[in-house]
Short mmCIF file of C-alpha atoms in Angstrom, two decimals:
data_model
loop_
_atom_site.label_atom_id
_atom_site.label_comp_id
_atom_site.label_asym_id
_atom_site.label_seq_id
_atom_site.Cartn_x
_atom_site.Cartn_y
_atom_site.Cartn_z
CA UNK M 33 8.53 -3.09 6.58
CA UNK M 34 5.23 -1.49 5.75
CA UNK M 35 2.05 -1.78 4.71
CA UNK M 36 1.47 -0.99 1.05
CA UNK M 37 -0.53 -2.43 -1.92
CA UNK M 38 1.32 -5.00 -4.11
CA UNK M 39 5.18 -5.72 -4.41
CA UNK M 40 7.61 -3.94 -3.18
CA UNK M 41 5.76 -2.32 -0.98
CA UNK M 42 4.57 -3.27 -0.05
CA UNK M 43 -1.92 -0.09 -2.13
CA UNK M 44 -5.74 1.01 -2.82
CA UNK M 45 -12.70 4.33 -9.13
CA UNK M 46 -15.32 4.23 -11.16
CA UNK M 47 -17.35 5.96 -14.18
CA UNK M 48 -22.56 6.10 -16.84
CA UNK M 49 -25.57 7.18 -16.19
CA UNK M 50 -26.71 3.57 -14.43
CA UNK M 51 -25.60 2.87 -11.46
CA UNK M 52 -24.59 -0.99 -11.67
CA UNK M 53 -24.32 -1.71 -7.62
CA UNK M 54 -27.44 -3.59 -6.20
CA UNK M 55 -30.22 -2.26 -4.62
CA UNK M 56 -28.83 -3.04 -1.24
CA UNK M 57 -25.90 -1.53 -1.86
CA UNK M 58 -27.03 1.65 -3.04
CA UNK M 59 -29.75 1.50 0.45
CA UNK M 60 -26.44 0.60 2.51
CA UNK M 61 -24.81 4.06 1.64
CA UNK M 62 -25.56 7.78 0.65
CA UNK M 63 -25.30 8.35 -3.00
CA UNK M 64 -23.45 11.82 -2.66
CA UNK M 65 -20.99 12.85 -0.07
CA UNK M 66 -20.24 16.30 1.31
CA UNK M 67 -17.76 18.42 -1.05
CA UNK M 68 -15.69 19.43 2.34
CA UNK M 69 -15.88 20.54 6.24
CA UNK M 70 -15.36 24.21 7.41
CA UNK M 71 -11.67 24.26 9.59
CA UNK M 72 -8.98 26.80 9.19
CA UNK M 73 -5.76 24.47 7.20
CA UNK M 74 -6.66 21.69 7.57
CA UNK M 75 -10.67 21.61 5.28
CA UNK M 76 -10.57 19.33 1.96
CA UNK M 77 -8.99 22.50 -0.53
CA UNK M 78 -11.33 23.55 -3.09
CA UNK M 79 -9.88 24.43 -6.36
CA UNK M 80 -8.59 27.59 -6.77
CA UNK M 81 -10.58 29.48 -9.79
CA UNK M 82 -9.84 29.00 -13.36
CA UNK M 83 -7.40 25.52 -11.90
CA UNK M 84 -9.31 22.54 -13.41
CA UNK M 85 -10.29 20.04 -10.17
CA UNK M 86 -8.35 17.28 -11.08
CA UNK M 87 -4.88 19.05 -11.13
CA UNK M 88 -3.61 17.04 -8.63
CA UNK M 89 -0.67 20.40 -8.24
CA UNK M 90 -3.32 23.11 -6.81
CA UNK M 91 -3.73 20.30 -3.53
CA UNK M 92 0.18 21.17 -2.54
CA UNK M 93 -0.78 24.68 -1.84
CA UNK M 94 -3.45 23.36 0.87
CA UNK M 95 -1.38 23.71 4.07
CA UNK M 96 -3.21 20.73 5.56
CA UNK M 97 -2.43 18.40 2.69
CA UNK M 98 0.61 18.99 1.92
CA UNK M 99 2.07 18.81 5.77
CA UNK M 100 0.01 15.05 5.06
CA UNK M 101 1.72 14.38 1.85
CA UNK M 102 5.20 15.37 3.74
CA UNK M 103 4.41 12.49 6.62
CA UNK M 104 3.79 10.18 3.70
CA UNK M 105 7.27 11.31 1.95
CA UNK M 106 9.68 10.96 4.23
CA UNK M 107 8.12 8.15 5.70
CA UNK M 108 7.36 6.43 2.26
CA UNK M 109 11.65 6.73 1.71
CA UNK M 110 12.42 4.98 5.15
CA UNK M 111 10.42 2.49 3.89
CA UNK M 112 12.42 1.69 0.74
CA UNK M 113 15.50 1.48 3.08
CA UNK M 114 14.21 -0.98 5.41
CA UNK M 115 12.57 -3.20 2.72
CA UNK M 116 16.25 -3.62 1.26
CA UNK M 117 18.18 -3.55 4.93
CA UNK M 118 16.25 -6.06 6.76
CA UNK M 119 16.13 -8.63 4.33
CA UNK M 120 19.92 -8.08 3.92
CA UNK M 121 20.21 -8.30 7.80
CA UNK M 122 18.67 -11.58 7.83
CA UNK M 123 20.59 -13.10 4.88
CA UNK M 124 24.21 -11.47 5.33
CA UNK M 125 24.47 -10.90 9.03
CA UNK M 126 22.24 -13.94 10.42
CA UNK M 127 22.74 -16.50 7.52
CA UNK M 128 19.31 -16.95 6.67
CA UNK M 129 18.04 -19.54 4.71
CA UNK M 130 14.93 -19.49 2.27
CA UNK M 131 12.19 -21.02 4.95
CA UNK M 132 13.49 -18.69 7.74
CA UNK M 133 13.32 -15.48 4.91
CA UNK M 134 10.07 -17.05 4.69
CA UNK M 135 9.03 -16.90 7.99
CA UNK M 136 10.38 -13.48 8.44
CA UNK M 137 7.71 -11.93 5.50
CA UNK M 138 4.90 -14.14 7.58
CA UNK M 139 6.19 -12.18 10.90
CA UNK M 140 5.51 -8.84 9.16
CA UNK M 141 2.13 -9.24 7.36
CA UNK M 142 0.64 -11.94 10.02
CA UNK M 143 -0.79 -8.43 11.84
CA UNK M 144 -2.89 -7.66 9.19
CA UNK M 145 -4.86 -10.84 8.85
CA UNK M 146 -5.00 -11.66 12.60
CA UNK M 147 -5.53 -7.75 13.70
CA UNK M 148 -7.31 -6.09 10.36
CA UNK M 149 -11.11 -6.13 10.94
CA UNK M 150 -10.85 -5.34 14.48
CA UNK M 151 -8.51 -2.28 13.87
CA UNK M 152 -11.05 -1.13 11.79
CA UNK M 153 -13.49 -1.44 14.10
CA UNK M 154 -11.85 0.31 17.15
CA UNK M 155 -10.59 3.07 14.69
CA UNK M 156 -14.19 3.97 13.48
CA UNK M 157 -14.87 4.45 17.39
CA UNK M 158 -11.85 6.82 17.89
CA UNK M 159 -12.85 10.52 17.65
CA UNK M 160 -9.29 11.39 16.82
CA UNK M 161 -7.94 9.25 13.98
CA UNK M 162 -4.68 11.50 13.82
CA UNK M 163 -3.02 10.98 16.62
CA UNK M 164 -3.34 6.73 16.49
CA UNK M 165 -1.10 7.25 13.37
CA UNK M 166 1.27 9.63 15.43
CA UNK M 167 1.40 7.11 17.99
CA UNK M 168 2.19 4.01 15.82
CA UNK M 169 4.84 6.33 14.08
CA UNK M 170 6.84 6.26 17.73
CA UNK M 171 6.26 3.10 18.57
CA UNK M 172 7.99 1.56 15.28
CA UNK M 173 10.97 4.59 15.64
CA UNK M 174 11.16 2.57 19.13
CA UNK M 175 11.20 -0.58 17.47
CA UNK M 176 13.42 -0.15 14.58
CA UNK M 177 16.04 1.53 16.30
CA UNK M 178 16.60 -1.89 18.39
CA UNK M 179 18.04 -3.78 15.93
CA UNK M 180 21.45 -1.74 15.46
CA UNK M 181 21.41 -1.72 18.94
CA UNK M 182 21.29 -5.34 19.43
CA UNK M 183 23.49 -5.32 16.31
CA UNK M 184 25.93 -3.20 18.17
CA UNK M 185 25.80 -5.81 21.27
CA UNK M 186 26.31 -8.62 19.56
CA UNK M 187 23.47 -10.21 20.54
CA UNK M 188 20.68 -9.81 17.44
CA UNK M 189 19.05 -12.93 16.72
CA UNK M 190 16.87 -13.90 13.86
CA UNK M 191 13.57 -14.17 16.48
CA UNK M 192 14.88 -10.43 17.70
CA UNK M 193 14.18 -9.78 13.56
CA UNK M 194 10.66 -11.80 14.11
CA UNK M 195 9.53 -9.98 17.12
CA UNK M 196 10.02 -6.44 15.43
CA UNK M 197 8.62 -7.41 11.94
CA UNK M 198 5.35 -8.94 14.33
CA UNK M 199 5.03 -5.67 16.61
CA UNK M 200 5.73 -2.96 13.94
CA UNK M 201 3.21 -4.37 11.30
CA UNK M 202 0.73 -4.29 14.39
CA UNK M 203 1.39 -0.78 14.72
CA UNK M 204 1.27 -0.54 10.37
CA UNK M 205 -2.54 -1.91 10.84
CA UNK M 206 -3.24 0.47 12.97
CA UNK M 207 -2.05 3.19 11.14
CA UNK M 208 -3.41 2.08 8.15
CA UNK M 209 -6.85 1.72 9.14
CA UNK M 210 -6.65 5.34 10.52
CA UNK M 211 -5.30 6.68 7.39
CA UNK M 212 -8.30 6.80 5.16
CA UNK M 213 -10.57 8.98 7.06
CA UNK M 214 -7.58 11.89 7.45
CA UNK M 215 -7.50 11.54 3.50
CA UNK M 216 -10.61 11.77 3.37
CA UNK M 217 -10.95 14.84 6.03
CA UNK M 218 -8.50 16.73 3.99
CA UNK M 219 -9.25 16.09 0.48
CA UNK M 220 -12.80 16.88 -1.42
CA UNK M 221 -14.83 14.70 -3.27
CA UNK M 222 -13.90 15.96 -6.60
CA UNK M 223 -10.12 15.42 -6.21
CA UNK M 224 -9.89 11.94 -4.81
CA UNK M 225 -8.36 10.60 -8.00
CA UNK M 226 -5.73 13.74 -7.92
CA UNK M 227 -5.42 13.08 -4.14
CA UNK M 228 -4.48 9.36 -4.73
CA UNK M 229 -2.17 10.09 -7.61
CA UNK M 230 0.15 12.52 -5.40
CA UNK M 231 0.05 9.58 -2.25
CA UNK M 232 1.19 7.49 -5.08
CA UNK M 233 3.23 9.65 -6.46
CA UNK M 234 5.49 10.09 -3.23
CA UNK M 235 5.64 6.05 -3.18
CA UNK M 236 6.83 6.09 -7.00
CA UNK M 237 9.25 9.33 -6.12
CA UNK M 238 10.69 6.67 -2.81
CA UNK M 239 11.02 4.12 -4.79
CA UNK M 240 13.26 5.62 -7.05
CA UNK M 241 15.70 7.34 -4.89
CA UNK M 242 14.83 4.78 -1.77
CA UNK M 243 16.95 2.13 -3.08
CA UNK M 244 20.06 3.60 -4.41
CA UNK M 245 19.92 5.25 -0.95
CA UNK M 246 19.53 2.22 0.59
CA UNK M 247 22.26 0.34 -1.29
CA UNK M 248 24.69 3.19 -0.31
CA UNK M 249 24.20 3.77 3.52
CA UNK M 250 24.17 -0.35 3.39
CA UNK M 251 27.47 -0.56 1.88
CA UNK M 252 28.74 2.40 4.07
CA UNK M 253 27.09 1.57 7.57
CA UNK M 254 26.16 -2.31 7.12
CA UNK M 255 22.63 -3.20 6.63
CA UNK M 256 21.68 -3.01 10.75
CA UNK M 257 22.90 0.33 10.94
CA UNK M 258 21.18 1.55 7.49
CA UNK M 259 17.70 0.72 9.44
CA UNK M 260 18.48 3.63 11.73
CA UNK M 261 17.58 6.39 8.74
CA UNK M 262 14.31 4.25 8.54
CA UNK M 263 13.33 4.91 12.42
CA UNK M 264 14.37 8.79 11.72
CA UNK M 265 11.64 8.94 8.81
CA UNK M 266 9.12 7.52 11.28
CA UNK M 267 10.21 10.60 13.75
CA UNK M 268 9.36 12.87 10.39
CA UNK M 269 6.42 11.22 9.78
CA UNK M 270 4.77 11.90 13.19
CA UNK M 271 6.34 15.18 13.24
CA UNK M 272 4.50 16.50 10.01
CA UNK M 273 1.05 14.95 11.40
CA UNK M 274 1.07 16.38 14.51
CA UNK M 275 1.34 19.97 12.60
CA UNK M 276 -2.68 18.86 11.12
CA UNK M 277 -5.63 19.38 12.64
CA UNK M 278 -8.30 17.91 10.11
CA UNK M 279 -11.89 17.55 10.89
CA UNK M 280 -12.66 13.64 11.16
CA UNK M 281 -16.31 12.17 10.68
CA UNK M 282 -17.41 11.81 14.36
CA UNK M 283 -17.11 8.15 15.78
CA UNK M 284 -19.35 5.91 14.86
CA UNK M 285 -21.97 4.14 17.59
CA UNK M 286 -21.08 1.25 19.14
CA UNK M 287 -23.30 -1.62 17.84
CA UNK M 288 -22.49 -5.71 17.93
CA UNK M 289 -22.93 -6.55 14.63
CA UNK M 290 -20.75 -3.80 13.48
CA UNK M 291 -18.26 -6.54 12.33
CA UNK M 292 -20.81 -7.91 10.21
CA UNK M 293 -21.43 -5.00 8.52
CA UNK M 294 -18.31 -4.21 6.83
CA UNK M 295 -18.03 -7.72 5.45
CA UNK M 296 -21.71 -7.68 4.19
CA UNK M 297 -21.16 -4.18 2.67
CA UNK M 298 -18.28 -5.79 1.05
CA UNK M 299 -20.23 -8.79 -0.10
CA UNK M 300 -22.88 -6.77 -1.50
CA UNK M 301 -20.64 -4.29 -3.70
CA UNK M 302 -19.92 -6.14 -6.57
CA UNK M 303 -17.23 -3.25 -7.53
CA UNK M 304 -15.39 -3.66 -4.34
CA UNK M 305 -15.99 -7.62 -4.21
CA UNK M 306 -14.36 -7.85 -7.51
CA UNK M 307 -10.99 -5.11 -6.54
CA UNK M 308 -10.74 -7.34 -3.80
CA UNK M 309 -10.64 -10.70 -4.97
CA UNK M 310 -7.88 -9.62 -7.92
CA UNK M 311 -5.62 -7.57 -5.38
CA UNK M 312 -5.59 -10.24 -3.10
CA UNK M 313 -4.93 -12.56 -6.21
CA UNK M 314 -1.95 -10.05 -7.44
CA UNK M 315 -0.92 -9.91 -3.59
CA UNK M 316 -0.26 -13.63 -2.57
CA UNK M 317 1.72 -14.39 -5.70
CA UNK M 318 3.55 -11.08 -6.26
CA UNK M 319 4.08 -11.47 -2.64
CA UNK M 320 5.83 -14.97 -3.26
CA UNK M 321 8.19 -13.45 -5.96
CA UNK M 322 9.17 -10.54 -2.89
CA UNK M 323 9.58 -12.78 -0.60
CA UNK M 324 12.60 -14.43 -2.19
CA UNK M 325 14.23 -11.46 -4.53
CA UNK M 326 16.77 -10.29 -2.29
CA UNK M 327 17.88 -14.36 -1.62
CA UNK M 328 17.53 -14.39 -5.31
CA UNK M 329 19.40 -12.25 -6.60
CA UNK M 330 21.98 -11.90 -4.00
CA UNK M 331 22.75 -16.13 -3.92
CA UNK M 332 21.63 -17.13 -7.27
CA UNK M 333 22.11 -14.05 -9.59
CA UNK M 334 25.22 -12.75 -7.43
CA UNK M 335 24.12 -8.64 -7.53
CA UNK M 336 25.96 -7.01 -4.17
CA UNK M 337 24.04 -4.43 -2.07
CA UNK M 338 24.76 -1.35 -3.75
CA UNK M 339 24.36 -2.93 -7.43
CA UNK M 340 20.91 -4.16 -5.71
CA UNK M 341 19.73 -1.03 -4.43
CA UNK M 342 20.80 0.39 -8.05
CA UNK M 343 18.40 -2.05 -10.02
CA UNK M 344 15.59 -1.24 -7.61
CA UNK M 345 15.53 2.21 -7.80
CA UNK M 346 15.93 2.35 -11.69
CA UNK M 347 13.06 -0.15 -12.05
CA UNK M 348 11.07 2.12 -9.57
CA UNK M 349 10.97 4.68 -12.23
CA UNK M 350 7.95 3.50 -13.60
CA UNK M 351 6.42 4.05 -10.77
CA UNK M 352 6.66 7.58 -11.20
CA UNK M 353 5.24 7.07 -14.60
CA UNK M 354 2.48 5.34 -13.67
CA UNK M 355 1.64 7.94 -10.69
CA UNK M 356 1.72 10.69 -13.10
CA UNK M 357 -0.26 9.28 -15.70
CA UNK M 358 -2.91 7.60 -13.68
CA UNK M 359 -5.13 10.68 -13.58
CA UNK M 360 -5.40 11.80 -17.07
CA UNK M 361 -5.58 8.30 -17.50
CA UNK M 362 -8.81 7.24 -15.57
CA UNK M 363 -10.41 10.11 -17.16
CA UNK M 364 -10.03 8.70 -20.93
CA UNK M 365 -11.00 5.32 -20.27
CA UNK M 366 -12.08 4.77 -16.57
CA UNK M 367 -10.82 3.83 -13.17
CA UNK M 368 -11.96 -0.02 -13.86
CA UNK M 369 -10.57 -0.04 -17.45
CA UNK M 370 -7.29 1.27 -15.56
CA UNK M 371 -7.45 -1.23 -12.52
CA UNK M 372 -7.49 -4.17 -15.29
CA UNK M 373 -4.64 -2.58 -17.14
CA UNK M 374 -2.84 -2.53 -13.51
CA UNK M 375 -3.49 -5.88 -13.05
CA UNK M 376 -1.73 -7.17 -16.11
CA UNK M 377 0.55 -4.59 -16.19
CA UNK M 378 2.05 -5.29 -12.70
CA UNK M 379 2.60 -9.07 -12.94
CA UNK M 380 3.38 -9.28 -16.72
CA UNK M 381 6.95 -8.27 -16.43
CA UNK M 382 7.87 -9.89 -13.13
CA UNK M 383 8.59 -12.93 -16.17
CA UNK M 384 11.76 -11.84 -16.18
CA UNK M 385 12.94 -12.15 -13.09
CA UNK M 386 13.01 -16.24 -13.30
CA UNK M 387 14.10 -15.37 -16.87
CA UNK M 388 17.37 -13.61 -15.62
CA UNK M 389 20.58 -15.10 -16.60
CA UNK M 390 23.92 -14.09 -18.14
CA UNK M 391 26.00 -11.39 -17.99
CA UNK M 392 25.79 -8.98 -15.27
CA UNK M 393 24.90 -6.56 -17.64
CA UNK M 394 21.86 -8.44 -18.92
CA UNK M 395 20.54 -9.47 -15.22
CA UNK M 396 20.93 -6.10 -14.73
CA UNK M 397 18.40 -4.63 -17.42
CA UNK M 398 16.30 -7.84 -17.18
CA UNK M 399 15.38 -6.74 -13.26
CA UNK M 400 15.84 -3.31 -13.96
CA UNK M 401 12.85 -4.22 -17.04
CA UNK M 402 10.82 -6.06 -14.35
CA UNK M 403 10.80 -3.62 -11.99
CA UNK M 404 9.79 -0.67 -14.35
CA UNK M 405 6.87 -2.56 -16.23
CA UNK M 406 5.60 -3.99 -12.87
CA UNK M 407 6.16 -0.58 -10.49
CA UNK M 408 3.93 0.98 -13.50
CA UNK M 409 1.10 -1.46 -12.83
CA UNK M 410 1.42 -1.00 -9.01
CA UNK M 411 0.60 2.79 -9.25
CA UNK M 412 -2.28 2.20 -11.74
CA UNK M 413 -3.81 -0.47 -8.95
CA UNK M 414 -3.22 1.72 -6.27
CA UNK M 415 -4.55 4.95 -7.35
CA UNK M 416 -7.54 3.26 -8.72
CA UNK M 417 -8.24 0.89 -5.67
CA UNK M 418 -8.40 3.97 -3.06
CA UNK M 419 -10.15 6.49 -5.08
CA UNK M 420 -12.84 3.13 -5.37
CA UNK M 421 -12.83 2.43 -1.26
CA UNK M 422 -12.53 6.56 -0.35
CA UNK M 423 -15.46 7.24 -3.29
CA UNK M 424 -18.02 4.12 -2.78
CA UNK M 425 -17.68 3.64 1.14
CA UNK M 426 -19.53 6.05 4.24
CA UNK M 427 -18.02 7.95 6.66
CA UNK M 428 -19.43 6.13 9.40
CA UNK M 429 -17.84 2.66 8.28
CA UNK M 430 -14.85 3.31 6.29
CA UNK M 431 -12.06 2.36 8.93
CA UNK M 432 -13.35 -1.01 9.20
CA UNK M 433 -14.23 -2.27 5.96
CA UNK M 434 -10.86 -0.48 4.92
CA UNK M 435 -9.18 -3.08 7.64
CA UNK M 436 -11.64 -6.10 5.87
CA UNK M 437 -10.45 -5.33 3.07
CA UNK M 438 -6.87 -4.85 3.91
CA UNK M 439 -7.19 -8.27 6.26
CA UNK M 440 -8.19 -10.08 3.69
CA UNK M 441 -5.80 -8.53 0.85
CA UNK M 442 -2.63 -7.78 2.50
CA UNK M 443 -3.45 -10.81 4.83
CA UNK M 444 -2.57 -12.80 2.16
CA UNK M 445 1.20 -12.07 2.34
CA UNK M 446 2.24 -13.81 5.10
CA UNK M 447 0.70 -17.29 3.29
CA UNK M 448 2.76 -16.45 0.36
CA UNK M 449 5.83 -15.99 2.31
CA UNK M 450 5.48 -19.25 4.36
CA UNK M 451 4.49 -21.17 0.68
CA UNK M 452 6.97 -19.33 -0.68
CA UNK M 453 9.54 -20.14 1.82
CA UNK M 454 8.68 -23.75 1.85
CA UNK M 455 7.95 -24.25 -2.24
CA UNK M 456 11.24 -23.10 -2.80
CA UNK M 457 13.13 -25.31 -0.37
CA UNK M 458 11.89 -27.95 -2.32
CA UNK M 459 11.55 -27.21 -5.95
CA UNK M 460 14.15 -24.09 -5.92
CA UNK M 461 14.13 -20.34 -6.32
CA UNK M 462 13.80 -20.11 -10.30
CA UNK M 463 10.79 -22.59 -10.13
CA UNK M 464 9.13 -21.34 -7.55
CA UNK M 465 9.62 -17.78 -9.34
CA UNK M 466 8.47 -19.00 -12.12
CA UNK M 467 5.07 -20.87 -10.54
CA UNK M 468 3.99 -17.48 -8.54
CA UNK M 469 4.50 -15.17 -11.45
CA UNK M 470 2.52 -17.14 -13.78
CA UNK M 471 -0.34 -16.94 -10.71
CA UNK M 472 -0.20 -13.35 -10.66
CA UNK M 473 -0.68 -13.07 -14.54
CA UNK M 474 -4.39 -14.84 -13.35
CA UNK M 475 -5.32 -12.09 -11.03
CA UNK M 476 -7.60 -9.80 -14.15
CA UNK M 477 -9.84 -12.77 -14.49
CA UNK M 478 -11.42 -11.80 -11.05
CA UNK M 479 -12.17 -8.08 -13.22
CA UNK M 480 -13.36 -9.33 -16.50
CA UNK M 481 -17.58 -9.97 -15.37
CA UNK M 482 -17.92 -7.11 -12.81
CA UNK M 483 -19.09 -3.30 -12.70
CA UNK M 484 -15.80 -2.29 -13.40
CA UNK M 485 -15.35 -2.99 -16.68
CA UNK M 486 -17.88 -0.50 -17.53
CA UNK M 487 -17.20 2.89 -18.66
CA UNK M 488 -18.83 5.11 -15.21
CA UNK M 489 -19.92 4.98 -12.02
CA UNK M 490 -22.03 7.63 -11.23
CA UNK M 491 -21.19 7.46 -6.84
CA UNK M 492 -17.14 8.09 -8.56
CA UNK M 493 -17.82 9.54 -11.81
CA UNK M 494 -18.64 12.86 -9.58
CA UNK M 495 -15.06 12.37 -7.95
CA UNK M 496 -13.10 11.72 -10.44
#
């Protein structure tokens, strides 16, 4: 289980002439950034002439980027496998009931609220970015390929399931916080949004394709065994970044209050304050509804694996929508006009999920609805939320208030899946549904008075 943005997942641009951050905002970092760095395959790729910049096509032919984008790929698909697998591990191999399901989403996301900020830290003090994310990739092949091992043995226990959700979203933080500066090393400033839309875009193409694979090997192999394709992508993954050699901002100087600083720049850019606060919002409650869907729908609304896996990855087809059209998108009405949209696009049709009921049939294209409308709102979020942190953040900082921001919003998850675990014990699944949808449907109020609604900002305007 990986890191990611909002459900599912489980990731994260502006447009005027007046620049609406504060004064010590626009003092805490430079209002242009360098168009690229001079390396042979591996520089940000300028456009080719007579190719309009935001094409987010003419990036593929940059060797560099696209043996980046490949990592993401395959790793992106192992990830679809193991967020249906384990789950199914826990509830049709170990019996698990909803507290213990909840406890197992805690396990997974606890890293990034215990481990974010200081990641960040000790990755903007690493001269070479690249090969933390190489190394994470092996460790959680390692991990991963333990449970069908222990499967295999007889001996896997739901605390073996706790220990490798807890050590492989350690490694996830890591990797994550590492992540943003290699984007940024490889892609220029006037193609962040087209950048972000093909990162997206391989997480849309997954998610369509992930979980009809996933249902499949699951009904061939049993869910343990499925989890092995996962560890291969991880192998894939490391094996396409170690064929990069980008050229990283040099590590920044050690300094004690360099903690401080990434939560004051934070707290003093009202365009990243406000992304925050709603993608957390979106994040515990959409988080809550995760949590529970696979307990859902396998106990109450009686879908099997492969039917499962089918619904998933013909929801996930929005995703793909929404990747594709983000770009042209952000450039009619703006990347905060397009965050908003995200955030009421992604929870609105998570309503039907409690809603299900019926015929098969019906369940079926009620979740299959869900997923579509709400995988659609995920891409608009994501695209929009890391063109804002790559565009509006220095080189010199961006690892840890990237892990700030990621402690604070993916560090939300693991509350939702204990509430969620517990709420639902007591009240039931449908309720409890029902409660943490209608929470996410609050998360645009956080948008509504801040910089973003407003048309341009000039530091992403220029990168748009």
């Amino acid at each position: 289980m990986r890191a990611g943005t909002t459900h599912t997942v489980h990731a994260w641009d502006f447009l005027p002439h007046v620049s609406p951050l504060t004064a010590d905002h626009r003092k805490a970092r430079p209002m242009t950034l360098p168009a690229s760095d001079d390396a042979p395959a591996s520089t940000p790729a300028t456009p080719p002439p007579g190719q309009a910049p935001h094409k987010p096509v003419g990036l593929l032919r940059d060797p560099g980027f696209r043996r980046y984008w490949g990592a993401q790929t395959v790793s992106r698909l192992g990830d679809q496998i193991s967020g249906l697998a384990i789950p199914l591990v826990a509830v049709t191999v170990i019996h698990a009931d909803t507290a213990q399901m909840g406890y197992l989403g805690a396990a997974a996301w606890l890293p990034h609220l215990l481990l974010g900020v200081y990641a960040g830290l000790w990755a903007d003090r690493r001269r070479h970015r690249r090969r933390v994310m190489i190394a994470a990739d092996l460790g959680r092949f390692a991990l991963l390929v333990t449970i069908p091992v222990a499967h295999a043995l007889g001996s896997l226990t739901l605390g073996h399931l706790y220990v490798v959700a807890f050590a492989s979203g350690t490694l996830s933080v890591f990797f994550e916080v590492c992540n943003p500066p290699v984007f940024k090393a490889l892609v220029p400033p006037s193609r962040y949004v087209a950048g972000n839309s093909l990162v997206s875009g391989n997480r849309a193409m997954a998610k369509v394709v992930g979980p009809s694979i996933a249902g499949f090997l699951v009904q061939l192999f049993s869910a343990p065994f499925a989890l092995l394709a996962d560890a291969v992508s991880y192998l894939g993954s490391a094996l396409f970044l170690s064929r990069i050699a980008p050229v990283e901002a040099p590590p920044s100087p050690r300094e004690r209050a360099q903690l401080r600083t990434a939560g004051r720049f934070i707290a003093r850019s009202r365009p990243i304050r406000a992304a925050l606060a709603a993608t957390a919002s979106v994040n515990f409650f959409s988080f809550a509804v995760t949590t529970l869907f696979v307990l859902y729908a396998t106990e109450v609304l009686h879908l099997g694996p492969n039917l499962l896996g089918t619904v998933l990855g013909a929801g996930a087809v929005g995703a793909v929508v929404g990747a594709v059209c983000a770009t042209p998108l952000t450039r009619r009405i703006g990347v905060g006009r397009v965050f908003l949209l995200g955030c009421v696009m992604m929870p609105a049709p998570l309503l039907l999920i409690p809603a299900a009921g019926g015929s098969t049939a019906l369940v079926v294209a009620m979740l299959v609805a869900a997923e579509f409308g709400s995988a659609l709102g995920v891409m608009w979020i994501d695209v929009t939320a890391a063109t804002l942190l790559t565009g509006l953040v220095p080189d010199d900082m961006r690892s840890r208030v990237f892990g700030a921001y990621q402690a604070v919003n993916l560090g939300t998850r693991p509350l939702a899946a204990l509430v969620a675990g517990t709420v639902a014990g007591s009240l039931g699944m449908r309720t409890t549904l029902w409660i943490a949808v209608a929470g996410a449907l609050t998360s645009f109020l956080w948008v509504l008075p801040s910089p973003l609604m407003r048309r341009q900002l000039p530091e992403v305007a220029q990168k748009v």
